[in-house]
Short mmCIF file of C-alpha atoms in Angstrom, two decimals:
data_model
loop_
_atom_site.label_atom_id
_atom_site.label_comp_id
_atom_site.label_asym_id
_atom_site.label_seq_id
_atom_site.Cartn_x
_atom_site.Cartn_y
_atom_site.Cartn_z
CA MET A 29 70.98 122.38 85.80
CA SER A 30 74.67 123.02 85.18
CA PRO A 31 76.90 123.17 88.26
CA ALA A 32 78.25 126.46 89.49
CA ALA A 33 81.59 127.24 87.87
CA PRO A 34 84.67 127.72 90.07
CA ALA A 35 85.76 131.24 90.81
CA ARG A 36 87.88 132.82 88.10
CA PRO A 37 91.51 133.55 89.02
CA ASP A 38 91.15 137.28 88.35
CA ASP A 39 88.59 139.86 87.35
CA GLY A 40 90.00 140.05 83.81
CA ALA A 41 88.85 136.50 83.17
CA ALA A 42 85.29 137.18 84.33
CA CYS A 43 83.81 137.08 80.82
CA ALA A 44 85.97 134.21 79.55
CA PRO A 45 84.49 130.71 79.32
CA LEU A 46 85.47 128.05 81.82
CA PHE A 47 86.42 125.58 79.09
CA SER A 48 88.05 125.89 75.70
CA VAL A 49 87.38 122.75 73.68
CA ILE A 50 89.92 122.18 70.91
CA VAL A 51 88.91 119.68 68.23
CA ASN A 52 91.98 118.84 66.18
CA ASN A 53 91.30 117.51 62.70
CA TYR A 54 93.26 116.26 59.73
CA ASN A 55 91.28 114.46 57.01
CA TYR A 56 88.73 113.04 59.46
CA LEU A 57 85.61 114.34 57.72
CA ARG A 58 83.93 110.96 58.17
CA TYR A 59 84.14 111.35 61.98
CA LEU A 60 84.25 115.12 62.47
CA PRO A 61 80.46 115.79 62.56
CA VAL A 62 80.03 113.35 65.47
CA ALA A 63 82.90 114.92 67.42
CA ILE A 64 81.53 118.44 66.96
CA ALA A 65 77.94 117.42 67.73
CA SER A 66 79.11 115.76 70.96
CA ILE A 67 80.53 119.10 72.12
CA GLN A 68 77.73 121.30 70.87
CA GLY A 69 75.29 119.04 72.74
CA GLN A 70 77.02 119.39 76.11
CA THR A 71 74.73 119.95 79.10
CA PHE A 72 77.26 122.47 80.51
CA ARG A 73 77.28 125.57 78.32
CA ASP A 74 80.19 127.67 79.65
CA PHE A 75 82.64 126.78 76.91
CA GLU A 76 84.02 127.90 73.55
CA LEU A 77 84.60 125.50 70.67
CA ILE A 78 87.72 125.86 68.55
CA VAL A 79 88.33 123.55 65.60
CA VAL A 80 91.87 123.38 64.28
CA ASP A 81 92.19 121.90 60.80
CA ASP A 82 95.76 121.01 59.91
CA GLY A 83 95.53 121.18 56.12
CA SER A 84 92.78 118.66 55.34
CA ASP A 85 91.96 117.95 51.70
CA ASP A 86 88.99 115.61 52.22
CA GLY A 87 86.22 118.23 52.36
CA SER A 88 86.63 118.99 56.08
CA ILE A 89 87.16 122.71 55.45
CA GLU A 90 84.02 122.98 53.32
CA TYR A 91 82.04 121.20 56.04
CA LEU A 92 83.42 123.43 58.79
CA GLU A 93 82.72 126.57 56.77
CA SER A 94 79.12 125.42 56.32
CA ILE A 95 78.56 125.17 60.11
CA ARG A 96 80.73 128.12 61.14
CA THR A 97 78.18 129.39 63.69
CA GLY A 98 79.09 128.34 67.22
CA LEU A 99 82.75 127.57 66.61
CA THR A 100 86.03 129.25 65.79
CA LEU A 101 87.94 127.72 62.88
CA ILE A 102 91.73 127.85 62.93
CA ARG A 103 93.54 126.64 59.81
CA THR A 104 97.12 125.38 59.94
CA ASN A 105 99.22 123.74 57.26
CA ARG A 106 100.46 120.25 58.15
CA LEU A 107 102.09 121.28 61.42
CA ASN A 108 101.32 117.90 63.08
CA GLN A 109 98.89 117.28 65.93
CA ALA A 110 100.97 118.82 68.72
CA ARG A 111 101.73 122.10 67.00
CA ALA A 112 98.25 122.38 65.48
CA CYS A 113 96.75 121.98 68.96
CA LEU A 114 99.15 124.55 70.38
CA ALA A 115 98.05 126.95 67.62
CA GLY A 116 94.45 126.44 68.73
CA ILE A 117 95.36 126.89 72.40
CA ALA A 118 97.02 130.20 71.52
CA HIS A 119 93.51 131.43 70.61
CA ALA A 120 91.83 129.86 73.65
CA ARG A 121 90.32 131.99 76.42
CA GLY A 122 89.08 129.29 78.77
CA ARG A 123 90.74 128.49 82.05
CA TYR A 124 90.72 124.79 81.16
CA VAL A 125 91.46 123.16 77.81
CA TYR A 126 89.91 119.95 76.53
CA ILE A 127 91.57 118.56 73.40
CA LEU A 128 89.26 116.17 71.58
CA ASP A 129 90.67 114.20 68.68
CA ALA A 130 88.32 114.53 65.70
CA ASP A 131 87.75 110.78 65.51
CA ASP A 132 86.68 110.58 69.17
CA PHE A 133 83.53 111.95 70.80
CA ALA A 134 82.34 113.03 74.23
CA ALA A 135 79.52 111.98 76.55
CA PRO A 136 76.84 114.71 76.84
CA ASP A 137 77.70 115.55 80.46
CA LEU A 138 81.49 115.42 80.19
CA LEU A 139 82.04 119.13 80.85
CA GLU A 140 79.34 119.24 83.51
CA THR A 141 80.94 116.34 85.38
CA VAL A 142 84.43 117.83 85.19
CA ALA A 143 83.24 121.33 86.18
CA ARG A 144 82.14 119.94 89.55
CA ARG A 145 85.74 118.93 90.27
CA LEU A 146 87.50 122.24 89.58
CA ALA A 147 87.00 124.03 92.91
CA GLU A 148 90.65 123.49 93.88
CA ALA A 149 91.99 124.44 90.44
CA PRO A 150 93.64 121.10 89.58
CA ALA A 151 96.29 120.97 86.88
CA LYS A 152 94.44 118.10 85.22
CA VAL A 153 91.24 116.07 85.38
CA GLN A 154 91.40 112.67 83.71
CA PHE A 155 88.72 110.08 83.03
CA ARG A 156 88.29 106.73 81.40
CA LEU A 157 87.54 106.20 77.71
CA VAL A 158 85.31 103.61 76.04
CA PRO A 159 86.99 102.00 72.99
CA VAL A 160 84.68 102.02 69.98
CA GLY A 161 85.09 100.74 66.45
CA ASP A 162 84.77 102.57 63.16
CA ASP A 163 80.97 102.45 63.52
CA GLY A 164 81.04 104.04 66.98
CA ALA A 165 79.93 100.85 68.76
CA PRO A 166 81.79 99.93 71.99
CA PHE A 167 83.83 96.73 71.72
CA ALA A 168 85.87 96.65 74.95
CA PRO A 169 85.67 97.84 78.56
CA ALA A 170 86.55 101.40 79.45
CA TYR A 171 90.20 102.07 80.15
CA PRO A 172 92.61 102.83 81.77
CA ASP A 173 92.00 101.43 85.22
CA ILE A 174 92.04 104.70 87.19
CA ASP A 175 90.14 106.00 90.19
CA GLY A 176 90.39 108.69 92.85
CA ARG A 177 93.62 107.21 94.22
CA ASP A 178 95.44 108.20 91.05
CA ASP A 179 96.26 111.71 92.23
CA GLU A 180 99.32 113.88 91.62
CA THR A 181 101.37 112.15 94.33
CA THR A 182 100.66 108.72 92.86
CA GLN A 183 101.41 109.94 89.35
CA ARG A 184 104.73 111.45 90.40
CA GLU A 185 105.69 108.10 91.91
CA GLN A 186 104.59 106.31 88.75
CA ILE A 187 106.74 108.60 86.60
CA ARG A 188 109.78 107.98 88.77
CA ARG A 189 109.16 104.23 88.86
CA TYR A 190 107.86 103.53 85.34
CA GLY A 191 108.67 106.66 83.32
CA MET A 192 104.98 107.47 82.76
CA PRO A 193 101.79 107.92 84.78
CA ALA A 194 98.59 105.89 84.52
CA SER A 195 96.65 108.13 82.17
CA PRO A 196 94.31 107.97 79.18
CA PRO A 197 95.36 109.40 75.80
CA THR A 198 94.48 112.89 74.61
CA SER A 199 90.66 112.78 74.65
CA GLY A 200 90.59 111.55 78.26
CA ASN A 201 92.17 114.65 79.82
CA ILE A 202 91.28 118.24 80.61
CA PHE A 203 94.23 120.51 81.44
CA ARG A 204 94.55 123.89 83.10
CA ARG A 205 95.47 126.21 80.24
CA ASP A 206 98.55 127.72 81.88
CA LEU A 207 100.37 124.36 81.57
CA PHE A 208 100.69 124.84 77.84
CA ALA A 209 102.39 128.23 78.26
CA VAL A 210 105.06 126.50 80.35
CA ILE A 211 105.47 123.60 77.90
CA ASP A 212 105.70 126.14 75.04
CA ASP A 213 106.61 123.84 72.13
CA VAL A 214 107.01 120.17 71.22
CA ASP A 215 109.57 119.73 68.45
CA TYR A 216 110.42 116.03 68.77
CA GLU A 217 107.07 114.30 68.21
CA ALA A 218 103.62 114.86 66.76
CA ALA A 219 101.56 113.97 69.87
CA ILE A 220 100.28 116.69 72.21
CA ASP A 221 99.62 114.41 75.17
CA GLY A 222 103.19 113.20 75.83
CA VAL A 223 105.07 115.70 77.97
CA THR A 224 101.76 117.32 79.01
CA LEU A 225 100.77 114.13 80.84
CA LEU A 226 104.21 113.94 82.44
CA TYR A 227 104.30 117.56 83.58
CA ALA A 228 100.73 117.90 84.93
CA PRO A 229 101.30 116.11 88.31
CA PHE A 230 104.26 118.41 89.02
CA ALA A 231 102.21 121.52 88.14
CA GLY A 232 99.30 120.92 90.53
CA ARG A 233 96.59 118.52 91.60
CA VAL A 234 95.44 115.64 89.42
CA VAL A 235 91.83 114.49 89.70
CA SER A 236 91.03 111.01 88.36
CA LEU A 237 87.46 109.95 87.61
CA SER A 238 86.64 106.26 87.30
CA ARG A 239 83.56 107.02 85.24
CA PRO A 240 84.08 106.94 81.43
CA LEU A 241 83.22 110.28 79.85
CA ALA A 242 84.32 109.95 76.22
CA PHE A 243 84.74 107.44 73.41
CA TYR A 244 88.09 106.48 71.87
CA ARG A 245 87.75 105.33 68.30
CA VAL A 246 90.06 102.53 67.08
CA HIS A 247 90.14 102.25 63.28
CA GLU A 248 92.47 101.67 60.37
CA HIS A 249 92.88 105.38 59.65
CA SER A 250 94.02 106.18 63.19
CA THR A 251 97.50 107.48 63.97
CA SER A 252 97.52 105.22 67.05
CA ALA A 253 100.20 102.51 66.98
CA HIS A 254 97.50 99.99 67.92
CA ALA A 255 95.73 100.60 64.62
CA LYS A 256 98.80 100.35 62.40
CA PRO A 257 100.52 97.31 60.88
CA LEU A 258 103.78 96.10 62.34
CA ASP A 259 106.48 98.73 61.74
CA PRO A 260 109.94 98.43 63.34
CA ASP A 261 110.70 102.07 62.55
CA ARG A 262 107.62 103.13 64.50
CA ILE A 263 108.65 101.00 67.48
CA GLY A 264 112.05 102.70 67.41
CA ARG A 265 110.40 106.12 67.24
CA ASP A 266 108.23 105.22 70.25
CA ARG A 267 111.36 104.42 72.24
CA ARG A 268 113.18 107.59 71.18
CA ARG A 269 110.21 109.84 71.87
CA PHE A 270 110.01 108.30 75.36
CA GLU A 271 113.59 109.50 75.85
CA SER A 272 112.74 112.96 74.51
CA ARG A 273 109.64 113.29 76.70
CA LEU A 274 111.63 112.59 79.86
CA ALA A 275 114.35 115.00 78.78
CA HIS A 276 111.69 117.66 78.14
CA LEU A 277 110.09 117.00 81.54
CA ASN A 278 113.42 117.37 83.30
CA ALA A 279 114.09 120.64 81.47
CA LEU A 280 110.73 121.97 82.67
CA LEU A 281 111.36 120.82 86.23
CA GLY A 282 114.80 122.42 86.25
CA GLU A 283 113.42 125.74 85.02
CA HIS A 284 110.11 125.96 86.88
CA HIS A 285 110.49 123.60 89.86
CA PRO A 286 114.18 123.70 90.80
CA GLY A 287 113.52 122.06 94.15
CA VAL A 288 112.05 118.93 92.54
CA ALA A 289 114.43 116.09 91.73
CA PRO A 290 114.57 115.25 88.02
CA ALA A 291 113.10 112.04 86.67
CA PRO A 292 115.59 109.27 85.87
CA ALA A 293 116.97 108.95 82.36
CA ALA A 294 114.96 106.85 79.91
CA ALA A 295 117.39 103.90 79.89
CA VAL A 296 116.65 103.32 83.60
CA PHE A 297 113.09 102.22 82.82
CA PHE A 298 111.67 98.89 81.73
CA PHE A 299 109.70 100.62 78.96
CA HIS A 300 112.97 101.47 77.19
CA TRP A 301 114.26 97.91 77.30
CA ASP A 302 110.89 96.37 76.47
CA HIS A 303 110.67 98.49 73.31
CA LEU A 304 114.28 97.72 72.47
CA THR A 305 113.42 94.00 72.39
CA LEU A 306 110.33 94.75 70.28
CA GLU A 307 112.40 96.75 67.83
CA GLN A 308 115.13 94.11 67.57
CA VAL A 309 112.64 91.30 66.95
CA ALA A 310 110.78 93.39 64.38
CA ARG A 311 114.07 93.94 62.52
CA GLY A 312 114.93 90.24 62.66
CA LEU A 313 117.83 90.81 65.07
CA ALA A 314 118.83 88.59 67.95
CA VAL A 315 118.13 89.78 71.50
CA GLY A 316 121.52 89.47 73.16
CA PRO A 317 122.37 88.69 76.80
CA ALA A 318 123.14 92.29 77.77
CA VAL A 319 119.70 93.47 76.61
CA ALA A 320 118.04 90.44 78.24
CA LEU A 321 119.76 91.06 81.60
CA ASN A 322 118.76 94.74 81.63
CA TYR A 323 115.21 93.77 80.58
CA GLY A 324 114.85 91.19 83.37
CA TRP A 325 116.44 93.27 86.11
CA ARG A 326 114.43 96.41 85.39
CA LEU A 327 111.23 94.41 85.00
CA LEU A 328 111.65 92.86 88.45
CA ARG A 329 112.73 96.17 89.99
CA GLU A 330 109.65 98.02 88.73
CA HIS A 331 106.96 95.35 88.84
CA GLY A 332 108.13 92.61 91.20
CA LEU A 333 106.77 89.09 90.86
CA GLY A 334 103.30 88.60 89.45
CA ARG A 335 101.22 87.97 86.37
CA PHE A 336 102.52 91.02 84.50
CA THR A 337 106.14 89.99 85.06
CA ALA A 338 105.41 86.40 84.05
CA LYS A 339 103.89 87.56 80.74
CA LYS A 340 106.82 89.85 80.02
CA LEU A 341 109.37 87.12 80.81
CA ALA A 342 107.48 84.80 78.48
CA TRP A 343 107.84 87.42 75.75
CA LEU A 344 111.56 87.66 76.45
CA ALA A 345 111.94 83.90 76.11
CA ILE A 346 110.12 84.02 72.77
CA ALA A 347 112.22 86.97 71.60
CA MET A 348 115.44 85.12 72.40
CA LEU A 349 114.65 81.49 71.55
CA ALA A 350 111.53 81.03 69.39
CA PRO A 351 111.49 80.47 65.62
CA ARG A 352 110.87 83.52 63.45
CA GLY A 353 107.23 82.71 62.73
CA ILE A 354 106.34 82.48 66.44
CA LYS A 355 108.25 85.68 67.14
CA ASP A 356 106.27 87.52 64.45
CA ARG A 357 102.92 86.29 65.81
CA ALA A 358 103.87 87.26 69.37
CA LEU A 359 105.05 90.66 68.20
CA ALA A 360 101.77 91.33 66.38
CA ILE A 361 99.85 90.50 69.57
CA ARG A 362 102.12 92.76 71.63
CA ARG A 363 101.50 95.71 69.33
CA ASN A 364 97.70 95.39 69.19
CA PRO A 365 95.96 94.60 72.50
CA TRP A 366 92.42 95.40 71.32
CA PRO A 367 91.32 91.93 70.15
CA ARG A 368 92.25 90.51 73.56
CA ARG A 369 90.46 93.32 75.39
CA ALA A 370 87.37 92.80 73.25
CA ARG A 371 87.05 89.23 74.46
CA ARG A 372 86.40 90.47 78.00
CA VAL A 373 82.75 90.67 79.07
CA LEU A 374 81.25 94.14 79.17
CA VAL A 375 79.31 94.92 82.33
CA PRO A 376 76.20 96.97 81.47
CA GLY A 377 76.14 100.28 83.30
CA ALA A 378 79.68 99.90 84.64
CA ASP A 379 82.07 100.29 81.74
CA VAL A 380 79.90 101.54 78.89
CA ILE A 381 78.15 104.85 78.33
CA THR A 382 75.54 105.26 75.63
CA PRO A 383 76.93 106.95 72.52
CA GLU A 384 75.31 110.14 71.34
CA ARG A 385 73.69 109.40 67.98
CA THR A 386 73.64 112.07 65.29
#
C-alpha cells in the first residue's frame, strides 16, 4: 500500500500530483525505455511523468510518440540539460520534482520511500545511487556516503568549508518545486543540479537517505566528466562553473535570504586550486610555487591531516616534479575514479538494489 501523502500547501493544489517526474533526454533512445519503465512501474502512483526531449535525432521522438499514453512530451531544441529541464518544470504541477536523466533508472519504490519523508516539507530529499555500466549491471558500491546526519545544517557548513555539499548528482535528488522558481535560470552551464544543490539547504530542510534508490549509468556516451577522455578545456570549464555556481548562490542569498552570510568566493576553496593544478598539468604547464602554496594551505585548512590530504599532497608532488608520462597517468586516474571504485567488494543487500528488468 502506498503511504499517505503529506498535506497539500493549499486547497488549489488538492488535485495536483505529489510528484512531477521529469525525464530529460537527448539522443538516449538506447536507454530511454528503461528510464521510463522504471517510473511507470513505481509502487507510489501519485505522480505525473513529463519527458523533455531536447532535439533528439536518434528516433527518440518516434518512440515517445508511440507510447504517448501516461506521459506528457515536451519538445525543446538543443537548449542544454538545465534549460530543457526548466522548460519541463514550467509545465509541472507536482509539489516535488524528480529529475531523472534518461540514461539512469529508478528503483520501483523510490517515490514511495521518499513520500514517507515529506511530512515536514523539506526542500530536498537525497539518496544514494548505484553505479551501473552500459548493460545496467552494478559495478561499484552505492555512493555518495550520506546518511541522516547530512541535513541542511551540515550541508550549509560543507558549502562554507568546501564550496559544495555532500550530494549525489541529478538522479539522486528530489526537490520542492518552488526552489526552481527562485533559481529562475542557469545561463553559465548545462547542468541542472549545480546551483540547485547549493541553494537547497538554505531554502529548507534536507533529508538524506542512506539507502540507494536509483541507478547511475556510467558509459562512453555520458556527458559526465568521468566518462570522457582527458580534456584540459573541460577541466578549466569545471573550475569556472564552480565560480559561477557560488556567485549564483550568493546572488540568491542576497535577494531571498538577506540575513544569511554569503558563501566565500571560489578562490578560497581547495576545489579551485585542485582543479587549477589539474588544468595546468593537462596543458603541459608547470605548477609554480604560488599555486602549490595555495593548494597546500587550503587543503590543510579544509581537510586537516589524514589519508585524503596525503593522497592530494602526493598528487601535488607528481604535478610539480614527475616526468610527463607519470603526470599523464596520474591525471587520467584523477579524472576517472570508477575503475578504483569497482575494485571494492560489493556487500550483498547493503549497497546494491536489484535492477528492474524490462
